[in-house]
Amino acid sequence: EIVLTQSPGTLSLSPGERATLSCRASQSVSSSSLAWYQQKPGQAPRLLIYGSSTRATGIPDRFSGSGSGTDFTLTISRLEPEDFAVYYCQQYGSSPLFTFGPGTKVDIK
Amino acid sequence: QVQLQESGPGLVKPPQTLSLTCTVSGGSISSGVYYLSWLRQHPGKGLEWIGYISYSGSTYYNPSLKSRFTISVDTSKNQFSLRLSSVTAADTAVYYCARTRIAVASSYFDYWGQGTLVTVSS
């Protein structure tokens, strides 16, 4: 089973700053199988990035994804007030087919 | 715009069976590219994928979970359902339905229901 680890657990930043979130897999993951989601309190997750670097429909270009193998990164170039949320990475392929990381909370400093 | 909406009881007594339904609007669920998944999120915790079903009825479940889950589909109603037998307090969670794309190029959950909180308590 592939285990996803996200770091840091919490990222405290100010609006306008750059956020860099890490997702590390215990084994190599296909770049096409890595996605990122944003979840705000009381809401369902929202797809941000799929295929490790392709933005989903309607996602602003301040969100970008990169990486390959076991190391993947979600970058928010300039934090907007609505970006403070929890972010999850997700992989597809190895049993149990879909797994998620534990999440990184981006909160206001 | 595709929309998904979960429905079902908010409170279930152990060891009853939980039944949830997800109604899909804004698009047919009869698409070979997309599958329909159920996921859950325990209070204050991360996301857990339960399983998916194709429009033709093929299912795949998370083998890490005990085999108490059953997913079914009704294409005539554009709905799919989740049954969880012998519930315990550990099944208390927000349950989400989600449209799932599974393809060589990419695999992800692109549309989600709002989620429904299910509490298991006597």
PDB file of C-alpha atoms in Angstrom:
ATOM      1  CA  GLU A   1       0.000   0.000   0.000  1.00  0.00           C
ATOM      2  CA  ILE A   2       1.276   3.449  -0.933  1.00  0.00           C
ATOM      3  CA  VAL A   3       1.240   5.876   1.980  1.00  0.00           C
ATOM      4  CA  LEU A   4       1.126   9.609   1.322  1.00  0.00           C
ATOM      5  CA  THR A   5       2.760  11.972   3.800  1.00  0.00           C
ATOM      6  CA  GLN A   6       2.096  15.696   3.691  1.00  0.00           C
ATOM      7  CA  SER A   7       4.219  18.408   5.182  1.00  0.00           C
ATOM      8  CA  PRO A   8       4.053  20.634   6.987  1.00  0.00           C
ATOM      9  CA  GLY A   9       1.019  19.714   9.011  1.00  0.00           C
ATOM     10  CA  THR A  10       0.154  23.375   9.414  1.00  0.00           C
ATOM     11  CA  LEU A  11       1.448  26.334   7.438  1.00  0.00           C
ATOM     12  CA  SER A  12       0.901  29.768   8.947  1.00  0.00           C
ATOM     13  CA  LEU A  13       1.185  32.510   6.365  1.00  0.00           C
ATOM     14  CA  SER A  14      -0.152  35.969   5.574  1.00  0.00           C
ATOM     15  CA  PRO A  15      -2.257  36.941   2.576  1.00  0.00           C
ATOM     16  CA  GLY A  16      -0.026  37.690  -0.384  1.00  0.00           C
ATOM     17  CA  GLU A  17       2.643  35.220   0.659  1.00  0.00           C
ATOM     18  CA  ARG A  18       3.675  32.128  -1.263  1.00  0.00           C
ATOM     19  CA  ALA A  19       2.626  28.708   0.047  1.00  0.00           C
ATOM     20  CA  THR A  20       4.548  25.549  -0.749  1.00  0.00           C
ATOM     21  CA  LEU A  21       2.937  22.269   0.278  1.00  0.00           C
ATOM     22  CA  SER A  22       4.650  18.910   0.010  1.00  0.00           C
ATOM     23  CA  CYS A  23       3.247  15.443  -0.641  1.00  0.00           C
ATOM     24  CA  ARG A  24       5.603  12.493  -0.411  1.00  0.00           C
ATOM     25  CA  ALA A  25       4.718   8.944  -1.408  1.00  0.00           C
ATOM     26  CA  SER A  26       6.182   5.825   0.173  1.00  0.00           C
ATOM     27  CA  GLN A  27       6.684   4.381  -3.337  1.00  0.00           C
ATOM     28  CA  SER A  28       6.909   5.919  -6.768  1.00  0.00           C
ATOM     29  CA  VAL A  29       3.582   7.249  -8.055  1.00  0.00           C
ATOM     30  CA  SER A  30       2.661   7.905 -11.652  1.00  0.00           C
ATOM     31  CA  SER A  31       2.507  11.646 -12.231  1.00  0.00           C
ATOM     32  CA  SER A  32      -0.812  11.169 -13.970  1.00  0.00           C
ATOM     33  CA  SER A  33      -2.278   9.709 -10.790  1.00  0.00           C
ATOM     34  CA  LEU A  34      -1.587  12.515  -8.340  1.00  0.00           C
ATOM     35  CA  ALA A  35      -4.256  15.071  -7.512  1.00  0.00           C
ATOM     36  CA  TRP A  36      -4.731  17.895  -5.012  1.00  0.00           C
ATOM     37  CA  TYR A  37      -7.907  19.048  -3.270  1.00  0.00           C
ATOM     38  CA  GLN A  38      -8.890  22.027  -1.150  1.00  0.00           C
ATOM     39  CA  GLN A  39     -11.359  21.668   1.700  1.00  0.00           C
ATOM     40  CA  LYS A  40     -12.875  24.473   3.721  1.00  0.00           C
ATOM     41  CA  PRO A  41     -14.727  23.893   7.007  1.00  0.00           C
ATOM     42  CA  GLY A  42     -18.153  22.385   6.489  1.00  0.00           C
ATOM     43  CA  GLN A  43     -17.596  21.940   2.753  1.00  0.00           C
ATOM     44  CA  ALA A  44     -16.779  19.083   0.450  1.00  0.00           C
ATOM     45  CA  PRO A  45     -13.299  18.864  -1.015  1.00  0.00           C
ATOM     46  CA  ARG A  46     -12.754  20.692  -4.301  1.00  0.00           C
ATOM     47  CA  LEU A  47     -10.492  19.368  -7.022  1.00  0.00           C
ATOM     48  CA  LEU A  48      -7.620  21.757  -7.694  1.00  0.00           C
ATOM     49  CA  ILE A  49      -4.985  19.833  -9.631  1.00  0.00           C
ATOM     50  CA  TYR A  50      -4.944  16.481 -11.419  1.00  0.00           C
ATOM     51  CA  GLY A  51      -2.237  14.680 -13.317  1.00  0.00           C
ATOM     52  CA  SER A  52       0.144  16.316 -10.804  1.00  0.00           C
ATOM     53  CA  SER A  53       0.160  19.647 -12.693  1.00  0.00           C
ATOM     54  CA  THR A  54      -3.094  20.258 -14.608  1.00  0.00           C
ATOM     55  CA  ARG A  55      -5.458  22.763 -13.058  1.00  0.00           C
ATOM     56  CA  ALA A  56      -9.084  21.703 -12.836  1.00  0.00           C
ATOM     57  CA  THR A  57     -11.764  23.786 -14.502  1.00  0.00           C
ATOM     58  CA  GLY A  58     -12.139  27.205 -12.928  1.00  0.00           C
ATOM     59  CA  ILE A  59      -9.075  26.984 -10.695  1.00  0.00           C
ATOM     60  CA  PRO A  60      -7.065  30.236 -10.627  1.00  0.00           C
ATOM     61  CA  ASP A  61      -3.552  30.175 -12.052  1.00  0.00           C
ATOM     62  CA  ARG A  62      -2.033  31.082  -8.692  1.00  0.00           C
ATOM     63  CA  PHE A  63      -2.391  27.351  -7.949  1.00  0.00           C
ATOM     64  CA  SER A  64       0.240  25.131  -9.542  1.00  0.00           C
ATOM     65  CA  GLY A  65       1.354  21.566  -9.088  1.00  0.00           C
ATOM     66  CA  SER A  66       4.628  19.852  -9.848  1.00  0.00           C
ATOM     67  CA  GLY A  67       6.663  16.795  -9.041  1.00  0.00           C
ATOM     68  CA  SER A  68       7.291  13.222 -10.019  1.00  0.00           C
ATOM     69  CA  GLY A  69       8.202   9.892  -8.535  1.00  0.00           C
ATOM     70  CA  THR A  70       7.739  10.193  -4.795  1.00  0.00           C
ATOM     71  CA  ASP A  71       7.805  13.977  -4.319  1.00  0.00           C
ATOM     72  CA  PHE A  72       5.036  16.323  -5.335  1.00  0.00           C
ATOM     73  CA  THR A  73       4.384  19.971  -4.571  1.00  0.00           C
ATOM     74  CA  LEU A  74       1.379  22.265  -4.570  1.00  0.00           C
ATOM     75  CA  THR A  75       2.280  25.937  -4.786  1.00  0.00           C
ATOM     76  CA  ILE A  76      -0.025  28.883  -4.193  1.00  0.00           C
ATOM     77  CA  SER A  77       1.859  31.848  -5.590  1.00  0.00           C
ATOM     78  CA  ARG A  78       0.085  34.593  -3.664  1.00  0.00           C
ATOM     79  CA  LEU A  79      -2.362  33.636  -0.955  1.00  0.00           C
ATOM     80  CA  GLU A  80      -5.816  35.144  -1.185  1.00  0.00           C
ATOM     81  CA  PRO A  81      -8.099  35.250   1.886  1.00  0.00           C
ATOM     82  CA  GLU A  82     -10.225  32.451   0.408  1.00  0.00           C
ATOM     83  CA  ASP A  83      -7.206  30.125   0.105  1.00  0.00           C
ATOM     84  CA  PHE A  84      -6.916  29.469   3.827  1.00  0.00           C
ATOM     85  CA  ALA A  85      -8.100  25.880   4.050  1.00  0.00           C
ATOM     86  CA  VAL A  86      -6.918  22.275   4.313  1.00  0.00           C
ATOM     87  CA  TYR A  87      -5.210  20.743   1.292  1.00  0.00           C
ATOM     88  CA  TYR A  88      -5.071  17.029   0.525  1.00  0.00           C
ATOM     89  CA  CYS A  89      -3.053  15.110  -2.011  1.00  0.00           C
ATOM     90  CA  GLN A  90      -4.466  11.904  -3.479  1.00  0.00           C
ATOM     91  CA  GLN A  91      -2.986   9.066  -5.485  1.00  0.00           C
ATOM     92  CA  TYR A  92      -4.573   6.457  -7.666  1.00  0.00           C
ATOM     93  CA  GLY A  93      -3.236   3.106  -8.674  1.00  0.00           C
ATOM     94  CA  SER A  94      -2.002   1.003  -5.844  1.00  0.00           C
ATOM     95  CA  SER A  95      -4.272  -0.806  -3.439  1.00  0.00           C
ATOM     96  CA  PRO A  96      -6.500   0.443  -1.938  1.00  0.00           C
ATOM     97  CA  LEU A  97      -6.697   2.172  -5.327  1.00  0.00           C
ATOM     98  CA  PHE A  98      -7.345   5.679  -4.016  1.00  0.00           C
ATOM     99  CA  THR A  99      -5.500   7.040  -0.998  1.00  0.00           C
ATOM    100  CA  PHE A 100      -5.237  10.500   0.472  1.00  0.00           C
ATOM    101  CA  GLY A 101      -2.570  12.245   2.459  1.00  0.00           C
ATOM    102  CA  PRO A 102      -3.414  13.468   5.983  1.00  0.00           C
ATOM    103  CA  GLY A 103      -3.679  17.067   4.796  1.00  0.00           C
ATOM    104  CA  THR A 104      -1.891  20.378   5.292  1.00  0.00           C
ATOM    105  CA  LYS A 105      -3.769  23.197   6.963  1.00  0.00           C
ATOM    106  CA  VAL A 106      -2.943  26.651   5.666  1.00  0.00           C
ATOM    107  CA  ASP A 107      -3.983  29.192   8.238  1.00  0.00           C
ATOM    108  CA  ILE A 108      -3.649  32.917   8.662  1.00  0.00           C
ATOM    109  CA  LYS A 109      -0.557  34.069  10.501  1.00  0.00           C
TER     110      LYS A 109
ATOM    111  CA  GLN B   1     -23.002  21.723 -14.405  1.00  0.00           C
ATOM    112  CA  VAL B   2     -22.881  18.326 -12.735  1.00  0.00           C
ATOM    113  CA  GLN B   3     -24.266  18.243  -9.226  1.00  0.00           C
ATOM    114  CA  LEU B   4     -24.432  15.440  -6.683  1.00  0.00           C
ATOM    115  CA  GLN B   5     -26.647  15.307  -3.621  1.00  0.00           C
ATOM    116  CA  GLU B   6     -26.546  12.762  -0.830  1.00  0.00           C
ATOM    117  CA  SER B   7     -29.663  11.792   1.077  1.00  0.00           C
ATOM    118  CA  GLY B   8     -30.337   9.482   3.960  1.00  0.00           C
ATOM    119  CA  PRO B   9     -30.804   9.349   7.724  1.00  0.00           C
ATOM    120  CA  GLY B  10     -28.581  11.434   9.915  1.00  0.00           C
ATOM    121  CA  LEU B  11     -28.867   9.049  12.852  1.00  0.00           C
ATOM    122  CA  VAL B  12     -28.559   5.269  12.798  1.00  0.00           C
ATOM    123  CA  LYS B  13     -28.669   2.845  15.713  1.00  0.00           C
ATOM    124  CA  PRO B  14     -26.136   0.082  16.035  1.00  0.00           C
ATOM    125  CA  PRO B  15     -26.154  -2.590  14.634  1.00  0.00           C
ATOM    126  CA  GLN B  16     -28.619  -1.410  11.991  1.00  0.00           C
ATOM    127  CA  THR B  17     -27.904  -0.946   8.297  1.00  0.00           C
ATOM    128  CA  LEU B  18     -27.151   2.508   6.936  1.00  0.00           C
ATOM    129  CA  SER B  19     -28.527   3.380   3.502  1.00  0.00           C
ATOM    130  CA  LEU B  20     -27.512   6.489   1.581  1.00  0.00           C
ATOM    131  CA  THR B  21     -28.443   7.617  -1.908  1.00  0.00           C
ATOM    132  CA  CYS B  22     -26.647  10.008  -4.227  1.00  0.00           C
ATOM    133  CA  THR B  23     -28.653  11.738  -6.939  1.00  0.00           C
ATOM    134  CA  VAL B  24     -26.713  13.074  -9.902  1.00  0.00           C
ATOM    135  CA  SER B  25     -28.054  15.972 -11.946  1.00  0.00           C
ATOM    136  CA  GLY B  26     -26.712  17.963 -14.860  1.00  0.00           C
ATOM    137  CA  GLY B  27     -25.386  14.903 -16.655  1.00  0.00           C
ATOM    138  CA  SER B  28     -26.031  11.231 -17.196  1.00  0.00           C
ATOM    139  CA  ILE B  29     -24.199   8.746 -15.025  1.00  0.00           C
ATOM    140  CA  SER B  30     -24.131   6.333 -17.975  1.00  0.00           C
ATOM    141  CA  SER B  31     -20.669   7.286 -19.124  1.00  0.00           C
ATOM    142  CA  GLY B  32     -17.864   4.851 -19.634  1.00  0.00           C
ATOM    143  CA  VAL B  33     -15.261   7.369 -18.570  1.00  0.00           C
ATOM    144  CA  TYR B  34     -16.717   8.109 -15.185  1.00  0.00           C
ATOM    145  CA  TYR B  35     -17.366   6.023 -12.139  1.00  0.00           C
ATOM    146  CA  LEU B  36     -19.287   6.888  -8.993  1.00  0.00           C
ATOM    147  CA  SER B  37     -17.601   6.737  -5.634  1.00  0.00           C
ATOM    148  CA  TRP B  38     -18.441   6.921  -1.976  1.00  0.00           C
ATOM    149  CA  LEU B  39     -15.975   8.386   0.478  1.00  0.00           C
ATOM    150  CA  ARG B  40     -16.150   9.287   4.135  1.00  0.00           C
ATOM    151  CA  GLN B  41     -14.449  11.596   6.573  1.00  0.00           C
ATOM    152  CA  HIS B  42     -14.437  10.855  10.266  1.00  0.00           C
ATOM    153  CA  PRO B  43     -14.871  13.949  12.470  1.00  0.00           C
ATOM    154  CA  GLY B  44     -11.743  16.071  12.318  1.00  0.00           C
ATOM    155  CA  LYS B  45      -9.926  13.497  10.211  1.00  0.00           C
ATOM    156  CA  GLY B  46      -8.832  12.933   6.619  1.00  0.00           C
ATOM    157  CA  LEU B  47     -10.569  11.413   3.640  1.00  0.00           C
ATOM    158  CA  GLU B  48     -11.172   7.693   3.118  1.00  0.00           C
ATOM    159  CA  TRP B  49     -12.293   6.161  -0.177  1.00  0.00           C
ATOM    160  CA  ILE B  50     -14.907   3.432   0.306  1.00  0.00           C
ATOM    161  CA  GLY B  51     -15.467   2.163  -3.223  1.00  0.00           C
ATOM    162  CA  TYR B  52     -16.863   2.884  -6.658  1.00  0.00           C
ATOM    163  CA  ILE B  53     -19.385   1.575  -9.127  1.00  0.00           C
ATOM    164  CA  SER B  54     -19.599   1.885 -12.887  1.00  0.00           C
ATOM    165  CA  TYR B  55     -22.836   2.701 -14.657  1.00  0.00           C
ATOM    166  CA  SER B  56     -22.998  -0.949 -15.698  1.00  0.00           C
ATOM    167  CA  GLY B  57     -22.819  -2.076 -12.080  1.00  0.00           C
ATOM    168  CA  SER B  58     -19.215  -3.171 -11.722  1.00  0.00           C
ATOM    169  CA  THR B  59     -17.901  -2.405  -8.260  1.00  0.00           C
ATOM    170  CA  TYR B  60     -14.567  -2.082  -6.547  1.00  0.00           C
ATOM    171  CA  TYR B  61     -14.182  -1.626  -2.822  1.00  0.00           C
ATOM    172  CA  ASN B  62     -11.380  -0.472  -0.592  1.00  0.00           C
ATOM    173  CA  PRO B  63      -9.910  -3.788   0.586  1.00  0.00           C
ATOM    174  CA  SER B  64      -8.679  -2.068   3.736  1.00  0.00           C
ATOM    175  CA  LEU B  65     -12.265  -1.778   4.915  1.00  0.00           C
ATOM    176  CA  LYS B  66     -14.254  -4.715   6.115  1.00  0.00           C
ATOM    177  CA  SER B  67     -16.726  -6.028   3.570  1.00  0.00           C
ATOM    178  CA  ARG B  68     -19.789  -4.409   5.126  1.00  0.00           C
ATOM    179  CA  PHE B  69     -20.223  -1.938   2.268  1.00  0.00           C
ATOM    180  CA  THR B  70     -22.421  -2.452  -0.797  1.00  0.00           C
ATOM    181  CA  ILE B  71     -22.695   0.058  -3.636  1.00  0.00           C
ATOM    182  CA  SER B  72     -25.461  -0.150  -6.224  1.00  0.00           C
ATOM    183  CA  VAL B  73     -26.623   1.974  -9.155  1.00  0.00           C
ATOM    184  CA  ASP B  74     -29.980   2.886 -10.693  1.00  0.00           C
ATOM    185  CA  THR B  75     -29.288   4.513 -14.047  1.00  0.00           C
ATOM    186  CA  SER B  76     -33.010   5.125 -14.696  1.00  0.00           C
ATOM    187  CA  LYS B  77     -33.034   7.512 -11.741  1.00  0.00           C
ATOM    188  CA  ASN B  78     -29.462   8.776 -12.188  1.00  0.00           C
ATOM    189  CA  GLN B  79     -28.760   7.585  -8.665  1.00  0.00           C
ATOM    190  CA  PHE B  80     -26.328   5.357  -6.860  1.00  0.00           C
ATOM    191  CA  SER B  81     -26.474   4.085  -3.319  1.00  0.00           C
ATOM    192  CA  LEU B  82     -24.392   2.923  -0.390  1.00  0.00           C
ATOM    193  CA  ARG B  83     -25.392   0.355   2.190  1.00  0.00           C
ATOM    194  CA  LEU B  84     -23.335  -0.255   5.304  1.00  0.00           C
ATOM    195  CA  SER B  85     -24.376  -3.150   7.492  1.00  0.00           C
ATOM    196  CA  SER B  86     -23.844  -3.681  11.210  1.00  0.00           C
ATOM    197  CA  VAL B  87     -22.891  -0.071  11.919  1.00  0.00           C
ATOM    198  CA  THR B  88     -20.930   0.896  15.015  1.00  0.00           C
ATOM    199  CA  ALA B  89     -19.921   4.210  16.507  1.00  0.00           C
ATOM    200  CA  ALA B  90     -16.733   3.988  14.432  1.00  0.00           C
ATOM    201  CA  ASP B  91     -18.871   4.516  11.321  1.00  0.00           C
ATOM    202  CA  THR B  92     -19.867   8.001  12.466  1.00  0.00           C
ATOM    203  CA  ALA B  93     -18.607  10.260   9.703  1.00  0.00           C
ATOM    204  CA  VAL B  94     -19.506  12.624   6.909  1.00  0.00           C
ATOM    205  CA  TYR B  95     -20.249  10.524   3.841  1.00  0.00           C
ATOM    206  CA  TYR B  96     -19.582  11.974   0.396  1.00  0.00           C
ATOM    207  CA  CYS B  97     -20.520  10.799  -3.060  1.00  0.00           C
ATOM    208  CA  ALA B  98     -18.268  11.863  -5.903  1.00  0.00           C
ATOM    209  CA  ARG B  99     -17.968  11.478  -9.637  1.00  0.00           C
ATOM    210  CA  THR B 100     -14.761   9.683 -10.359  1.00  0.00           C
ATOM    211  CA  ARG B 101     -12.675   9.794 -13.490  1.00  0.00           C
ATOM    212  CA  ILE B 102     -10.454   6.796 -13.998  1.00  0.00           C
ATOM    213  CA  ALA B 103      -8.268   6.894 -17.050  1.00  0.00           C
ATOM    214  CA  VAL B 104      -4.695   6.173 -18.016  1.00  0.00           C
ATOM    215  CA  ALA B 105      -3.997   9.875 -18.255  1.00  0.00           C
ATOM    216  CA  SER B 106      -5.450  10.819 -14.896  1.00  0.00           C
ATOM    217  CA  SER B 107      -7.707   9.622 -12.113  1.00  0.00           C
ATOM    218  CA  TYR B 108      -9.481  11.868  -9.652  1.00  0.00           C
ATOM    219  CA  PHE B 109     -12.758  12.957  -8.049  1.00  0.00           C
ATOM    220  CA  ASP B 110     -14.028  15.970  -9.967  1.00  0.00           C
ATOM    221  CA  TYR B 111     -17.510  16.596  -8.594  1.00  0.00           C
ATOM    222  CA  TRP B 112     -18.589  16.003  -5.011  1.00  0.00           C
ATOM    223  CA  GLY B 113     -21.817  16.041  -3.104  1.00  0.00           C
ATOM    224  CA  GLN B 114     -22.042  18.403  -0.140  1.00  0.00           C
ATOM    225  CA  GLY B 115     -21.694  15.491   2.255  1.00  0.00           C
ATOM    226  CA  THR B 116     -24.065  14.090   4.826  1.00  0.00           C
ATOM    227  CA  LEU B 117     -23.214  13.573   8.480  1.00  0.00           C
ATOM    228  CA  VAL B 118     -24.186  10.152   9.745  1.00  0.00           C
ATOM    229  CA  THR B 119     -24.100   9.598  13.487  1.00  0.00           C
ATOM    230  CA  VAL B 120     -24.250   6.086  14.866  1.00  0.00           C
ATOM    231  CA  SER B 121     -25.684   6.075  18.354  1.00  0.00           C
ATOM    232  CA  SER B 122     -28.221   4.129  20.347  1.00  0.00           C
TER     233      SER B 122
END
